[in-house]
Tab-separated table of C-alpha atoms in Angstrom:
chain	number	residue	atom	x	y	z
A	3	MET	CA	33.011	-17.769	59.350
A	4	HIS	CA	30.798	-19.660	56.913
A	5	ASP	CA	31.486	-23.364	56.381
A	6	ASP	CA	30.361	-24.474	52.918
A	7	SER	CA	30.322	-28.095	54.046
A	8	THR	CA	27.347	-27.434	56.344
A	9	ARG	CA	23.846	-26.632	55.120
A	10	SER	CA	21.607	-24.598	57.361
A	11	ALA	CA	18.412	-25.726	55.649
A	12	SER	CA	17.814	-29.419	56.144
A	13	THR	CA	16.155	-31.659	53.584
A	14	VAL	CA	16.306	-34.478	56.107
A	15	SER	CA	13.639	-34.316	58.792
A	16	ARG	CA	14.213	-34.751	62.512
A	17	ARG	CA	12.193	-37.966	62.208
A	18	ALA	CA	14.600	-39.296	59.548
A	19	ALA	CA	17.569	-38.331	61.683
A	20	LEU	CA	16.050	-40.031	64.709
A	21	ALA	CA	15.301	-43.085	62.600
A	22	GLY	CA	19.017	-43.158	62.007
A	23	LEU	CA	19.545	-42.946	65.727
A	24	GLY	CA	17.279	-45.870	66.405
A	25	ALA	CA	19.408	-47.341	64.384
A	26	GLY	CA	19.602	-45.731	67.818
A	27	GLY	CA	19.748	-44.370	69.092
A	28	VAL	CA	23.210	-43.583	70.118
A	29	GLY	CA	27.073	-43.121	69.545
A	30	LEU	CA	30.668	-42.306	70.477
A	31	ALA	CA	32.074	-41.117	73.827
A	32	LEU	CA	32.998	-37.547	74.538
A	33	ALA	CA	36.679	-37.030	73.892
A	34	THR	CA	38.943	-37.546	76.870
A	35	THR	CA	42.661	-37.256	77.277
A	36	ALA	CA	43.095	-40.845	78.406
A	37	ARG	CA	42.853	-43.664	75.888
A	38	HIS	CA	40.077	-46.085	76.802
A	39	ALA	CA	40.408	-49.783	76.096
A	40	SER	CA	38.466	-50.618	72.986
A	41	ALA	CA	36.180	-53.608	72.724
A	42	GLN	CA	38.494	-55.229	70.200
A	43	ASP	CA	41.546	-54.739	72.493
A	44	ALA	CA	39.876	-56.068	75.635
A	45	THR	CA	39.788	-59.710	76.581
A	46	PRO	CA	36.542	-61.557	75.818
A	47	THR	CA	36.079	-62.315	79.518
A	48	ALA	CA	36.376	-58.638	80.495
A	49	MET	CA	33.946	-57.550	77.768
A	50	ALA	CA	31.450	-60.293	78.607
A	51	GLY	CA	31.366	-59.059	82.197
A	52	HIS	CA	30.538	-55.447	81.323
A	53	PRO	CA	26.995	-54.512	82.436
A	54	ILE	CA	26.071	-53.063	79.017
A	55	VAL	CA	26.219	-56.524	77.405
A	56	GLY	CA	22.718	-57.792	76.673
A	57	THR	CA	19.421	-56.790	75.111
A	58	TRP	CA	17.974	-53.335	75.790
A	59	ILE	CA	14.782	-51.410	75.020
A	60	ILE	CA	15.933	-47.897	74.094
A	61	ASP	CA	13.937	-44.675	74.200
A	62	ARG	CA	16.166	-42.821	71.737
A	63	ASP	CA	14.953	-39.311	72.535
A	64	VAL	CA	13.263	-38.896	75.913
A	65	ALA	CA	11.999	-35.436	74.870
A	66	ALA	CA	10.108	-36.809	71.834
A	67	THR	CA	6.846	-38.395	72.965
A	68	THR	CA	6.062	-39.865	69.515
A	69	GLU	CA	9.294	-41.824	69.031
A	70	VAL	CA	8.785	-45.589	69.026
A	71	PRO	CA	11.338	-47.420	71.222
A	72	VAL	CA	13.832	-49.842	69.665
A	73	VAL	CA	15.216	-53.163	70.870
A	74	VAL	CA	18.989	-53.520	70.482
A	75	VAL	CA	21.772	-55.910	71.467
A	76	PHE	CA	25.200	-55.016	72.856
A	77	THR	CA	27.396	-58.075	72.247
A	78	ALA	CA	30.213	-59.316	74.500
A	79	ASP	CA	32.804	-58.695	71.760
A	80	GLY	CA	32.010	-55.000	71.252
A	81	GLY	CA	29.313	-55.257	68.606
A	82	PHE	CA	26.010	-53.381	68.499
A	83	ILE	CA	22.986	-54.743	66.630
A	84	ASP	CA	19.636	-53.059	66.011
A	85	PRO	CA	17.733	-55.762	64.110
A	86	GLY	CA	14.565	-53.678	63.731
A	87	GLN	CA	16.392	-50.871	61.945
A	88	GLY	CA	18.920	-53.135	60.210
A	89	VAL	CA	21.871	-51.286	61.718
A	90	ALA	CA	25.093	-52.425	63.344
A	91	GLY	CA	27.862	-50.622	65.160
A	92	VAL	CA	30.520	-50.899	67.830
A	93	TRP	CA	30.860	-50.106	71.515
A	94	GLU	CA	33.738	-49.922	73.968
A	95	ALA	CA	33.973	-49.790	77.734
A	96	THR	CA	34.948	-46.397	79.127
A	97	GLY	CA	34.623	-47.440	82.763
A	98	PRO	CA	33.209	-50.198	84.988
A	99	ARG	CA	29.599	-49.189	84.173
A	100	SER	CA	30.058	-46.771	81.266
A	101	ALA	CA	30.472	-47.248	77.533
A	102	ALA	CA	30.674	-45.346	74.274
A	103	MET	CA	29.215	-46.440	70.960
A	104	THR	CA	29.148	-45.471	67.291
A	105	ILE	CA	26.688	-46.613	64.651
A	106	ILE	CA	26.224	-45.547	61.040
A	107	PRO	CA	22.698	-46.058	59.691
A	108	PHE	CA	22.049	-45.284	56.061
A	109	VAL	CA	19.277	-42.864	55.041
A	110	GLU	CA	17.568	-44.348	51.993
A	111	ARG	CA	14.705	-41.841	51.700
A	112	GLY	CA	14.985	-38.665	49.680
A	113	ALA	CA	18.489	-37.928	48.422
A	114	GLY	CA	19.964	-40.550	50.763
A	115	GLY	CA	23.095	-40.374	52.856
A	116	TYR	CA	23.970	-41.630	56.289
A	117	SER	CA	23.859	-40.649	59.930
A	118	VAL	CA	26.695	-40.899	62.407
A	119	VAL	CA	25.279	-41.698	65.826
A	120	ARG	CA	27.623	-41.184	68.760
A	121	ALA	CA	26.563	-41.812	72.338
A	122	THR	CA	27.762	-42.544	75.816
A	123	TRP	CA	25.924	-44.746	78.291
A	124	GLU	CA	26.081	-45.073	82.058
A	125	VAL	CA	24.540	-48.300	83.372
A	126	GLU	CA	22.865	-47.654	86.714
A	127	GLU	CA	23.979	-49.583	89.800
A	128	GLY	CA	21.256	-52.266	89.595
A	129	GLY	CA	22.180	-53.045	85.972
A	130	ASP	CA	18.636	-52.863	84.581
A	131	SER	CA	18.629	-49.298	83.256
A	132	MET	CA	21.030	-46.884	81.615
A	133	SER	CA	21.003	-43.385	80.184
A	134	GLY	CA	23.216	-40.938	78.369
A	135	PRO	CA	23.614	-38.200	75.775
A	136	ALA	CA	23.711	-38.803	72.027
A	137	SER	CA	24.634	-36.874	68.922
A	138	VAL	CA	23.223	-37.586	65.464
A	139	THR	CA	25.007	-36.069	62.457
A	140	VAL	CA	23.236	-36.422	59.089
A	141	VAL	CA	25.560	-36.513	56.064
A	142	THR	CA	24.720	-36.484	52.338
A	143	PRO	CA	26.207	-39.067	49.940
A	144	ASP	CA	28.822	-36.487	48.851
A	145	GLY	CA	30.005	-35.938	52.451
A	146	MET	CA	28.204	-32.663	53.228
A	147	VAL	CA	26.906	-32.334	56.802
A	148	VAL	CA	23.190	-31.487	56.700
A	149	THR	CA	22.347	-31.252	60.388
A	150	GLU	CA	23.372	-32.318	63.864
A	151	ILE	CA	20.988	-33.142	66.699
A	152	GLN	CA	21.766	-33.517	70.416
A	153	LEU	CA	19.456	-35.616	72.553
A	154	SER	CA	19.185	-37.686	75.712
A	155	SER	CA	18.393	-41.387	75.653
A	156	ARG	CA	17.476	-43.981	78.249
A	157	ALA	CA	17.176	-47.742	78.159
A	158	THR	CA	15.726	-50.644	80.124
A	159	ARG	CA	17.265	-54.117	80.063
A	160	LEU	CA	15.016	-56.723	78.459
A	161	ARG	CA	14.614	-59.696	80.794
A	162	VAL	CA	12.819	-62.990	80.267
A	163	ASP	CA	9.203	-62.454	81.293
A	164	PRO	CA	7.420	-65.515	82.745
A	165	ILE	CA	4.638	-67.076	80.692
A	166	GLU	CA	2.360	-66.514	83.690
A	167	ASN	CA	2.508	-62.789	82.862
A	168	GLY	CA	0.689	-63.401	79.564
A	169	GLY	CA	-2.098	-60.884	79.008
A	170	THR	CA	-0.204	-58.048	80.715
A	171	ALA	CA	2.017	-55.268	79.408
A	172	LEU	CA	5.767	-55.743	79.733
A	173	ALA	CA	6.908	-54.058	82.949
A	174	GLY	CA	9.183	-51.065	82.365
A	175	PHE	CA	8.490	-50.839	78.626
A	176	PRO	CA	8.570	-47.193	77.476
A	177	THR	CA	5.314	-45.625	76.335
A	178	TRP	CA	4.778	-43.213	73.445
A	179	THR	CA	2.034	-41.314	71.654
A	180	PRO	CA	1.732	-42.326	67.989
A	181	ALA	CA	2.364	-39.442	65.615
A	182	PRO	CA	-0.699	-38.309	63.664
A	183	PRO	CA	-0.731	-39.554	60.069
A	184	ALA	CA	0.738	-37.227	57.472
A	185	ALA	CA	-1.814	-35.247	55.495
A	186	ALA	CA	-2.866	-37.148	52.406
A	187	THR	CA	-2.546	-35.617	48.968
A	188	PRO	CA	-5.968	-35.484	47.288
A	189	THR	CA	-6.257	-37.361	44.028
A	190	PRO	CA	-8.144	-35.812	41.097
């Protein structure tokens, strides 16, 4: 059955969709039958104690070696902030070390639109790393779904690094290979 609300040919590139993700990233939990407590319903003390709260360096798509990592903040009241991308969102606890999030970055290039980023995170036992799946859905301004991308993300908690470490790379920071520049259009 053909769905007219979905285009098979995308005018939005994977890079643009992933830019929306960095905007992270990374969104909403997989559906479950049990209702999870939302960040807004939980007490501030309970939210503040969740291991996802803090600042993280996120590798949005571990399979893409050219993606630049992003630095984001999960707030104690259920907010999500990606200052580098200018995106905000929400998160909620789904377990003692797991969470779901949703963000909606806007796509200003080309015809415009927005992305819906849905992800789940599992914070590892030590509390300094987390990983999880994400889904990015790109939508045009008129509500038509252009594409959907599934990916895996991972993150490292950003900790204060002593001044004595000056002159060294930040331990645990993800590495990437810069993408080659786009071919230039010759001018007459």
